[in-house]
Amino acid sequence: MEKLAQIYEGKAKKVYATDDDTLCIVDYKDDATAFNGEKKGTIVGKGVINNQMTNRLMAKMEAAGIPTHFVKELSERETLVKKVTIVPLEVIIRNISAGSFAKRYGVNEGIVFSAPTFEFSYKNDDLGDPLLNDEHALALGITNEAEIAQIRKYAYAVNDVLKAFWSSCGVTLVDFKLEFGKTTDGTIVLADEISPDTCRLWDTATGEKLDKDRFRRDMGGVEDAYSEIMRRLVEHDA
Ligand code: ADP
Ligand code: UDP
């Protein structure tokens, strides 16, 4: 497999073409951003952790019957994935109130929902990722009803697997963001990453935040939190 030209550089990852038209390589950086890129910084070692954590979690999804873009881990920071056309939706599942949900509806963080919520926003940095409902997504021609149904089903299934896994590590899964893509043959698969950048993870015993909120809110201990969450995963799988 040959790594060819960079095709995209995002806020947290770079994407490279390969000599196989159906595959690309993602390269995880230590760069961190928040508030739609307004806050910038570095989380030393994050790229390695997010790459390895994403791959281990993607494998758990595959085992549960959820198709993903994962092909092969190439190095500490690089992974070979199926090249997909990303459906421009940020799919968010919440089990507990936090972040923009708490702000939007004027409620405290930490309210445990009786059932998880599903929402998506339009993946468009220029517009600040505005919230959408199904009809808006259809009206904008972003996707179709069958795809929305499939994405919703997969997102809830990811929640079931992820919530149970983190729970067995003493970690509470508060909320997370997923991205889905279409492979060259039109199949919808889970893409992008599953990491402390994209999930809220609270230590079940102490309530301590073990995710990117430590960076967003200048809480300190950011690197330690990423290392701790990775340590729990590795220890669990050992
Ligand atoms: P952003 O674009 O939000 O700054 P990243 O820095 O994480 O995000 O960049 C990675 C980009 O690669 C994202 O736009 C993501 O949608 C895209 N991506 C993730 N998985 C794949 C894939 N399998 N094929 C093509 N693009 C992907
Ligand atoms: N999230 C993400 N990327 C985004 C927006 C949100 O990964 O562009 C994740 C975030 O880490 C959290 C969940 O999605 O786990 C819900 O985020 P929320 O809508 O509360 O927004 P935020 O508080 O990040 O503005």
mmCIF file with all atom_site columns, C-alpha atoms in Angstrom, residues 33-209:
data_model
loop_
_atom_site.group_PDB
_atom_site.id
_atom_site.type_symbol
_atom_site.label_atom_id
_atom_site.label_alt_id
_atom_site.label_comp_id
_atom_site.label_asym_id
_atom_site.label_entity_id
_atom_site.label_seq_id
_atom_site.pdbx_PDB_ins_code
_atom_site.Cartn_x
_atom_site.Cartn_y
_atom_site.Cartn_z
_atom_site.occupancy
_atom_site.B_iso_or_equiv
_atom_site.pdbx_formal_charge
_atom_site.auth_seq_id
_atom_site.auth_comp_id
_atom_site.auth_asym_id
_atom_site.auth_atom_id
_atom_site.pdbx_PDB_model_num
ATOM 1   C CA . THR A 1 33  ? -9.799  22.860 18.527 1.00 0.00 ? 33  THR A CA 1
ATOM 2   C CA . ALA A 1 34  ? -13.046 23.813 20.187 1.00 0.00 ? 34  ALA A CA 1
ATOM 3   C CA . PHE A 1 35  ? -15.953 26.174 19.595 1.00 0.00 ? 35  PHE A CA 1
ATOM 4   C CA . ASN A 1 36  ? -15.832 25.663 15.827 1.00 0.00 ? 36  ASN A CA 1
ATOM 5   C CA . GLY A 1 37  ? -12.107 26.338 15.621 1.00 0.00 ? 37  GLY A CA 1
ATOM 6   C CA . GLU A 1 38  ? -12.074 29.530 17.737 1.00 0.00 ? 38  GLU A CA 1
ATOM 7   C CA . LYS A 1 39  ? -9.994  27.877 20.475 1.00 0.00 ? 39  LYS A CA 1
ATOM 8   C CA . LYS A 1 40  ? -6.828  26.151 19.313 1.00 0.00 ? 40  LYS A CA 1
ATOM 9   C CA . GLY A 1 41  ? -4.204  24.126 21.136 1.00 0.00 ? 41  GLY A CA 1
ATOM 10  C CA . THR A 1 42  ? -2.211  20.936 21.352 1.00 0.00 ? 42  THR A CA 1
ATOM 11  C CA . ILE A 1 43  ? -2.875  17.838 23.403 1.00 0.00 ? 43  ILE A CA 1
ATOM 12  C CA . VAL A 1 44  ? 0.463   16.002 23.449 1.00 0.00 ? 44  VAL A CA 1
ATOM 13  C CA . GLY A 1 45  ? 0.031   12.342 22.466 1.00 0.00 ? 45  GLY A CA 1
ATOM 14  C CA . LYS A 1 46  ? -3.645  12.731 21.539 1.00 0.00 ? 46  LYS A CA 1
ATOM 15  C CA . GLY A 1 47  ? -3.167  11.624 17.938 1.00 0.00 ? 47  GLY A CA 1
ATOM 16  C CA . VAL A 1 48  ? -1.708  8.286  19.007 1.00 0.00 ? 48  VAL A CA 1
ATOM 17  C CA . ILE A 1 49  ? -4.435  7.683  21.598 1.00 0.00 ? 49  ILE A CA 1
ATOM 18  C CA . ASN A 1 50  ? -7.304  8.693  19.309 1.00 0.00 ? 50  ASN A CA 1
ATOM 19  C CA . ASN A 1 51  ? -5.987  6.526  16.476 1.00 0.00 ? 51  ASN A CA 1
ATOM 20  C CA . GLN A 1 52  ? -5.541  3.426  18.627 1.00 0.00 ? 52  GLN A CA 1
ATOM 21  C CA . MET A 1 53  ? -8.750  3.959  20.614 1.00 0.00 ? 53  MET A CA 1
ATOM 22  C CA . THR A 1 54  ? -10.839 4.536  17.491 1.00 0.00 ? 54  THR A CA 1
ATOM 23  C CA . ASN A 1 55  ? -9.521  1.360  15.887 1.00 0.00 ? 55  ASN A CA 1
ATOM 24  C CA . ARG A 1 56  ? -10.177 -0.793 18.948 1.00 0.00 ? 56  ARG A CA 1
ATOM 25  C CA . LEU A 1 57  ? -13.697 0.624  19.287 1.00 0.00 ? 57  LEU A CA 1
ATOM 26  C CA . MET A 1 58  ? -14.404 0.263  15.551 1.00 0.00 ? 58  MET A CA 1
ATOM 27  C CA . ALA A 1 59  ? -13.460 -3.429 15.890 1.00 0.00 ? 59  ALA A CA 1
ATOM 28  C CA . LYS A 1 60  ? -16.061 -3.766 18.666 1.00 0.00 ? 60  LYS A CA 1
ATOM 29  C CA . MET A 1 61  ? -18.656 -2.181 16.374 1.00 0.00 ? 61  MET A CA 1
ATOM 30  C CA . GLU A 1 62  ? -17.817 -4.610 13.554 1.00 0.00 ? 62  GLU A CA 1
ATOM 31  C CA . ALA A 1 63  ? -18.140 -7.492 16.015 1.00 0.00 ? 63  ALA A CA 1
ATOM 32  C CA . ALA A 1 64  ? -21.617 -6.205 16.885 1.00 0.00 ? 64  ALA A CA 1
ATOM 33  C CA . GLY A 1 65  ? -22.624 -6.143 13.216 1.00 0.00 ? 65  GLY A CA 1
ATOM 34  C CA . ILE A 1 66  ? -22.179 -2.405 12.585 1.00 0.00 ? 66  ILE A CA 1
ATOM 35  C CA . PRO A 1 67  ? -20.162 -1.887 9.373  1.00 0.00 ? 67  PRO A CA 1
ATOM 36  C CA . THR A 1 68  ? -17.271 0.592  9.631  1.00 0.00 ? 68  THR A CA 1
ATOM 37  C CA . HIS A 1 69  ? -14.601 2.150  7.429  1.00 0.00 ? 69  HIS A CA 1
ATOM 38  C CA . PHE A 1 70  ? -11.768 0.450  9.373  1.00 0.00 ? 70  PHE A CA 1
ATOM 39  C CA . VAL A 1 71  ? -9.306  -1.637 7.353  1.00 0.00 ? 71  VAL A CA 1
ATOM 40  C CA . LYS A 1 72  ? -5.904  -1.745 9.098  1.00 0.00 ? 72  LYS A CA 1
ATOM 41  C CA . GLU A 1 73  ? -3.805  0.164  11.622 1.00 0.00 ? 73  GLU A CA 1
ATOM 42  C CA . LEU A 1 74  ? -0.596  1.166  9.836  1.00 0.00 ? 74  LEU A CA 1
ATOM 43  C CA . SER A 1 75  ? 1.336   2.978  12.552 1.00 0.00 ? 75  SER A CA 1
ATOM 44  C CA . GLU A 1 76  ? 0.860   4.820  15.853 1.00 0.00 ? 76  GLU A CA 1
ATOM 45  C CA . ARG A 1 77  ? -0.976  7.658  14.126 1.00 0.00 ? 77  ARG A CA 1
ATOM 46  C CA . GLU A 1 78  ? -2.025  6.235  10.749 1.00 0.00 ? 78  GLU A CA 1
ATOM 47  C CA . THR A 1 79  ? -4.862  3.945  9.744  1.00 0.00 ? 79  THR A CA 1
ATOM 48  C CA . LEU A 1 80  ? -5.969  2.574  6.407  1.00 0.00 ? 80  LEU A CA 1
ATOM 49  C CA . VAL A 1 81  ? -9.708  3.067  5.925  1.00 0.00 ? 81  VAL A CA 1
ATOM 50  C CA . LYS A 1 82  ? -12.275 2.575  3.187  1.00 0.00 ? 82  LYS A CA 1
ATOM 51  C CA . LYS A 1 83  ? -12.589 5.835  1.308  1.00 0.00 ? 83  LYS A CA 1
ATOM 52  C CA . VAL A 1 84  ? -16.118 7.123  1.774  1.00 0.00 ? 84  VAL A CA 1
ATOM 53  C CA . THR A 1 85  ? -18.197 10.096 0.793  1.00 0.00 ? 85  THR A CA 1
ATOM 54  C CA . ILE A 1 86  ? -19.066 11.530 4.172  1.00 0.00 ? 86  ILE A CA 1
ATOM 55  C CA . VAL A 1 87  ? -22.786 12.168 4.712  1.00 0.00 ? 87  VAL A CA 1
ATOM 56  C CA . PRO A 1 88  ? -22.497 15.784 5.935  1.00 0.00 ? 88  PRO A CA 1
ATOM 57  C CA . LEU A 1 89  ? -24.321 15.165 9.204  1.00 0.00 ? 89  LEU A CA 1
ATOM 58  C CA . GLU A 1 90  ? -22.891 15.173 12.718 1.00 0.00 ? 90  GLU A CA 1
ATOM 59  C CA . VAL A 1 91  ? -24.963 12.506 14.410 1.00 0.00 ? 91  VAL A CA 1
ATOM 60  C CA . ILE A 1 92  ? -25.239 12.956 18.166 1.00 0.00 ? 92  ILE A CA 1
ATOM 61  C CA . ILE A 1 93  ? -26.564 10.515 20.741 1.00 0.00 ? 93  ILE A CA 1
ATOM 62  C CA . ARG A 1 94  ? -27.039 11.658 24.333 1.00 0.00 ? 94  ARG A CA 1
ATOM 63  C CA . ASN A 1 95  ? -27.616 9.567  27.452 1.00 0.00 ? 95  ASN A CA 1
ATOM 64  C CA . ILE A 1 96  ? -27.126 12.394 29.957 1.00 0.00 ? 96  ILE A CA 1
ATOM 65  C CA . SER A 1 97  ? -27.553 16.166 29.579 1.00 0.00 ? 97  SER A CA 1
ATOM 66  C CA . ALA A 1 98  ? -24.345 18.107 28.912 1.00 0.00 ? 98  ALA A CA 1
ATOM 67  C CA . GLY A 1 99  ? -22.735 20.649 26.583 1.00 0.00 ? 99  GLY A CA 1
ATOM 68  C CA . SER A 1 100 ? -24.918 22.294 23.981 1.00 0.00 ? 100 SER A CA 1
ATOM 69  C CA . PHE A 1 101 ? -28.019 20.363 25.117 1.00 0.00 ? 101 PHE A CA 1
ATOM 70  C CA . ALA A 1 102 ? -27.784 21.827 28.629 1.00 0.00 ? 102 ALA A CA 1
ATOM 71  C CA . LYS A 1 103 ? -27.114 25.287 27.191 1.00 0.00 ? 103 LYS A CA 1
ATOM 72  C CA . ARG A 1 104 ? -29.839 25.147 24.520 1.00 0.00 ? 104 ARG A CA 1
ATOM 73  C CA . TYR A 1 105 ? -32.603 24.031 26.868 1.00 0.00 ? 105 TYR A CA 1
ATOM 74  C CA . GLY A 1 106 ? -31.379 25.822 30.016 1.00 0.00 ? 106 GLY A CA 1
ATOM 75  C CA . VAL A 1 107 ? -30.927 22.687 32.127 1.00 0.00 ? 107 VAL A CA 1
ATOM 76  C CA . ASN A 1 108 ? -28.115 21.404 34.330 1.00 0.00 ? 108 ASN A CA 1
ATOM 77  C CA . GLU A 1 109 ? -25.556 18.901 33.145 1.00 0.00 ? 109 GLU A CA 1
ATOM 78  C CA . GLY A 1 110 ? -25.927 15.389 34.509 1.00 0.00 ? 110 GLY A CA 1
ATOM 79  C CA . ILE A 1 111 ? -29.654 14.707 34.031 1.00 0.00 ? 111 ILE A CA 1
ATOM 80  C CA . VAL A 1 112 ? -29.861 10.999 33.168 1.00 0.00 ? 112 VAL A CA 1
ATOM 81  C CA . PHE A 1 113 ? -32.384 10.486 30.354 1.00 0.00 ? 113 PHE A CA 1
ATOM 82  C CA . SER A 1 114 ? -34.863 7.604  30.508 1.00 0.00 ? 114 SER A CA 1
ATOM 83  C CA . ALA A 1 115 ? -34.030 6.906  26.850 1.00 0.00 ? 115 ALA A CA 1
ATOM 84  C CA . PRO A 1 116 ? -31.155 8.112  24.659 1.00 0.00 ? 116 PRO A CA 1
ATOM 85  C CA . THR A 1 117 ? -31.794 11.048 22.313 1.00 0.00 ? 117 THR A CA 1
ATOM 86  C CA . PHE A 1 118 ? -30.820 11.204 18.627 1.00 0.00 ? 118 PHE A CA 1
ATOM 87  C CA . GLU A 1 119 ? -30.116 14.422 16.767 1.00 0.00 ? 119 GLU A CA 1
ATOM 88  C CA . PHE A 1 120 ? -28.011 15.616 13.890 1.00 0.00 ? 120 PHE A CA 1
ATOM 89  C CA . SER A 1 121 ? -26.505 18.851 12.749 1.00 0.00 ? 121 SER A CA 1
ATOM 90  C CA . TYR A 1 122 ? -25.379 19.925 9.303  1.00 0.00 ? 122 TYR A CA 1
ATOM 91  C CA . LYS A 1 123 ? -21.596 19.350 9.063  1.00 0.00 ? 123 LYS A CA 1
ATOM 92  C CA . ASN A 1 124 ? -20.705 22.808 7.779  1.00 0.00 ? 124 ASN A CA 1
ATOM 93  C CA . ASP A 1 125 ? -18.085 24.835 9.654  1.00 0.00 ? 125 ASP A CA 1
ATOM 94  C CA . ASP A 1 126 ? -19.001 28.092 7.853  1.00 0.00 ? 126 ASP A CA 1
ATOM 95  C CA . LEU A 1 127 ? -22.521 27.846 9.269  1.00 0.00 ? 127 LEU A CA 1
ATOM 96  C CA . GLY A 1 128 ? -21.376 26.585 12.699 1.00 0.00 ? 128 GLY A CA 1
ATOM 97  C CA . ASP A 1 129 ? -22.908 23.102 12.260 1.00 0.00 ? 129 ASP A CA 1
ATOM 98  C CA . PRO A 1 130 ? -26.592 24.106 12.641 1.00 0.00 ? 130 PRO A CA 1
ATOM 99  C CA . LEU A 1 131 ? -29.086 21.629 14.120 1.00 0.00 ? 131 LEU A CA 1
ATOM 100 C CA . LEU A 1 132 ? -31.363 19.940 11.551 1.00 0.00 ? 132 LEU A CA 1
ATOM 101 C CA . ASN A 1 133 ? -34.401 17.715 11.661 1.00 0.00 ? 133 ASN A CA 1
ATOM 102 C CA . ASP A 1 134 ? -35.168 14.913 9.178  1.00 0.00 ? 134 ASP A CA 1
ATOM 103 C CA . GLU A 1 135 ? -37.309 17.137 6.954  1.00 0.00 ? 135 GLU A CA 1
ATOM 104 C CA . HIS A 1 136 ? -34.600 19.813 6.808  1.00 0.00 ? 136 HIS A CA 1
ATOM 105 C CA . ALA A 1 137 ? -32.010 17.202 5.803  1.00 0.00 ? 137 ALA A CA 1
ATOM 106 C CA . LEU A 1 138 ? -34.368 15.921 3.085  1.00 0.00 ? 138 LEU A CA 1
ATOM 107 C CA . ALA A 1 139 ? -35.253 19.438 1.897  1.00 0.00 ? 139 ALA A CA 1
ATOM 108 C CA . LEU A 1 140 ? -31.557 20.282 1.600  1.00 0.00 ? 140 LEU A CA 1
ATOM 109 C CA . GLY A 1 141 ? -30.949 17.083 -0.362 1.00 0.00 ? 141 GLY A CA 1
ATOM 110 C CA . ILE A 1 142 ? -28.265 15.998 2.138  1.00 0.00 ? 142 ILE A CA 1
ATOM 111 C CA . THR A 1 143 ? -29.614 12.453 2.387  1.00 0.00 ? 143 THR A CA 1
ATOM 112 C CA . ASN A 1 144 ? -32.776 10.375 1.863  1.00 0.00 ? 144 ASN A CA 1
ATOM 113 C CA . GLU A 1 145 ? -35.282 8.695  4.180  1.00 0.00 ? 145 GLU A CA 1
ATOM 114 C CA . ALA A 1 146 ? -33.773 5.222  3.857  1.00 0.00 ? 146 ALA A CA 1
ATOM 115 C CA . GLU A 1 147 ? -30.310 6.547  4.767  1.00 0.00 ? 147 GLU A CA 1
ATOM 116 C CA . ILE A 1 148 ? -31.657 8.465  7.762  1.00 0.00 ? 148 ILE A CA 1
ATOM 117 C CA . ALA A 1 149 ? -33.381 5.312  9.010  1.00 0.00 ? 149 ALA A CA 1
ATOM 118 C CA . GLN A 1 150 ? -30.187 3.274  8.562  1.00 0.00 ? 150 GLN A CA 1
ATOM 119 C CA . ILE A 1 151 ? -28.027 5.925  10.266 1.00 0.00 ? 151 ILE A CA 1
ATOM 120 C CA . ARG A 1 152 ? -30.450 6.180  13.188 1.00 0.00 ? 152 ARG A CA 1
ATOM 121 C CA . LYS A 1 153 ? -30.456 2.404  13.640 1.00 0.00 ? 153 LYS A CA 1
ATOM 122 C CA . TYR A 1 154 ? -26.650 2.208  13.556 1.00 0.00 ? 154 TYR A CA 1
ATOM 123 C CA . ALA A 1 155 ? -26.249 5.188  15.906 1.00 0.00 ? 155 ALA A CA 1
ATOM 124 C CA . TYR A 1 156 ? -28.451 3.597  18.588 1.00 0.00 ? 156 TYR A CA 1
ATOM 125 C CA . ALA A 1 157 ? -26.616 0.292  18.121 1.00 0.00 ? 157 ALA A CA 1
ATOM 126 C CA . VAL A 1 158 ? -23.267 2.081  18.585 1.00 0.00 ? 158 VAL A CA 1
ATOM 127 C CA . ASN A 1 159 ? -24.653 3.591  21.786 1.00 0.00 ? 159 ASN A CA 1
ATOM 128 C CA . ASP A 1 160 ? -25.663 0.182  23.137 1.00 0.00 ? 160 ASP A CA 1
ATOM 129 C CA . VAL A 1 161 ? -22.219 -1.314 22.501 1.00 0.00 ? 161 VAL A CA 1
ATOM 130 C CA . LEU A 1 162 ? -20.228 1.749  23.592 1.00 0.00 ? 162 LEU A CA 1
ATOM 131 C CA . LYS A 1 163 ? -22.258 2.404  26.726 1.00 0.00 ? 163 LYS A CA 1
ATOM 132 C CA . ALA A 1 164 ? -21.926 -1.203 27.903 1.00 0.00 ? 164 ALA A CA 1
ATOM 133 C CA . PHE A 1 165 ? -18.213 -1.300 27.097 1.00 0.00 ? 165 PHE A CA 1
ATOM 134 C CA . TRP A 1 166 ? -17.342 1.946  28.909 1.00 0.00 ? 166 TRP A CA 1
ATOM 135 C CA . SER A 1 167 ? -19.531 0.952  31.826 1.00 0.00 ? 167 SER A CA 1
ATOM 136 C CA . SER A 1 168 ? -17.427 -2.185 32.273 1.00 0.00 ? 168 SER A CA 1
ATOM 137 C CA . CYS A 1 169 ? -14.375 0.118  32.461 1.00 0.00 ? 169 CYS A CA 1
ATOM 138 C CA . GLY A 1 170 ? -15.955 2.269  35.204 1.00 0.00 ? 170 GLY A CA 1
ATOM 139 C CA . VAL A 1 171 ? -16.725 5.020  32.712 1.00 0.00 ? 171 VAL A CA 1
ATOM 140 C CA . THR A 1 172 ? -20.102 6.643  32.017 1.00 0.00 ? 172 THR A CA 1
ATOM 141 C CA . LEU A 1 173 ? -20.864 7.442  28.366 1.00 0.00 ? 173 LEU A CA 1
ATOM 142 C CA . VAL A 1 174 ? -22.617 10.822 28.445 1.00 0.00 ? 174 VAL A CA 1
ATOM 143 C CA . ASP A 1 175 ? -22.870 11.676 24.733 1.00 0.00 ? 175 ASP A CA 1
ATOM 144 C CA . PHE A 1 176 ? -20.958 11.343 21.468 1.00 0.00 ? 176 PHE A CA 1
ATOM 145 C CA . LYS A 1 177 ? -20.796 12.372 17.835 1.00 0.00 ? 177 LYS A CA 1
ATOM 146 C CA . LEU A 1 178 ? -20.624 10.001 14.875 1.00 0.00 ? 178 LEU A CA 1
ATOM 147 C CA . GLU A 1 179 ? -20.084 10.467 11.160 1.00 0.00 ? 179 GLU A CA 1
ATOM 148 C CA . PHE A 1 180 ? -21.254 8.056  8.503  1.00 0.00 ? 180 PHE A CA 1
ATOM 149 C CA . GLY A 1 181 ? -20.099 7.702  4.927  1.00 0.00 ? 181 GLY A CA 1
ATOM 150 C CA . LYS A 1 182 ? -20.943 5.918  1.713  1.00 0.00 ? 182 LYS A CA 1
ATOM 151 C CA . THR A 1 183 ? -18.419 3.505  0.240  1.00 0.00 ? 183 THR A CA 1
ATOM 152 C CA . THR A 1 184 ? -17.837 3.312  -3.504 1.00 0.00 ? 184 THR A CA 1
ATOM 153 C CA . ASP A 1 185 ? -20.613 0.688  -3.730 1.00 0.00 ? 185 ASP A CA 1
ATOM 154 C CA . GLY A 1 186 ? -23.096 2.923  -1.850 1.00 0.00 ? 186 GLY A CA 1
ATOM 155 C CA . THR A 1 187 ? -23.057 1.070  1.488  1.00 0.00 ? 187 THR A CA 1
ATOM 156 C CA . ILE A 1 188 ? -23.465 3.228  4.598  1.00 0.00 ? 188 ILE A CA 1
ATOM 157 C CA . VAL A 1 189 ? -20.646 2.649  7.096  1.00 0.00 ? 189 VAL A CA 1
ATOM 158 C CA . LEU A 1 190 ? -19.538 4.243  10.350 1.00 0.00 ? 190 LEU A CA 1
ATOM 159 C CA . ALA A 1 191 ? -16.541 6.504  9.575  1.00 0.00 ? 191 ALA A CA 1
ATOM 160 C CA . ASP A 1 192 ? -14.329 9.155  11.193 1.00 0.00 ? 192 ASP A CA 1
ATOM 161 C CA . GLU A 1 193 ? -13.401 8.541  14.863 1.00 0.00 ? 193 GLU A CA 1
ATOM 162 C CA . ILE A 1 194 ? -14.647 7.482  18.284 1.00 0.00 ? 194 ILE A CA 1
ATOM 163 C CA . SER A 1 195 ? -12.389 9.080  20.885 1.00 0.00 ? 195 SER A CA 1
ATOM 164 C CA . PRO A 1 196 ? -12.301 11.457 23.858 1.00 0.00 ? 196 PRO A CA 1
ATOM 165 C CA . ASP A 1 197 ? -12.447 14.256 21.239 1.00 0.00 ? 197 ASP A CA 1
ATOM 166 C CA . THR A 1 198 ? -15.887 13.077 20.130 1.00 0.00 ? 198 THR A CA 1
ATOM 167 C CA . CYS A 1 199 ? -17.361 11.475 23.270 1.00 0.00 ? 199 CYS A CA 1
ATOM 168 C CA . ARG A 1 200 ? -18.077 12.782 26.756 1.00 0.00 ? 200 ARG A CA 1
ATOM 169 C CA . LEU A 1 201 ? -16.761 10.218 29.224 1.00 0.00 ? 201 LEU A CA 1
ATOM 170 C CA . TRP A 1 202 ? -17.121 10.613 32.999 1.00 0.00 ? 202 TRP A CA 1
ATOM 171 C CA . ASP A 1 203 ? -15.435 8.479  35.641 1.00 0.00 ? 203 ASP A CA 1
ATOM 172 C CA . THR A 1 204 ? -18.423 6.632  37.101 1.00 0.00 ? 204 THR A CA 1
ATOM 173 C CA . ALA A 1 205 ? -17.040 6.629  40.653 1.00 0.00 ? 205 ALA A CA 1
ATOM 174 C CA . THR A 1 206 ? -15.859 10.257 40.903 1.00 0.00 ? 206 THR A CA 1
ATOM 175 C CA . GLY A 1 207 ? -17.675 12.062 38.081 1.00 0.00 ? 207 GLY A CA 1
ATOM 176 C CA . GLU A 1 208 ? -14.310 13.308 36.821 1.00 0.00 ? 208 GLU A CA 1
ATOM 177 C CA . LYS A 1 209 ? -14.323 14.337 33.156 1.00 0.00 ? 209 LYS A CA 1
#
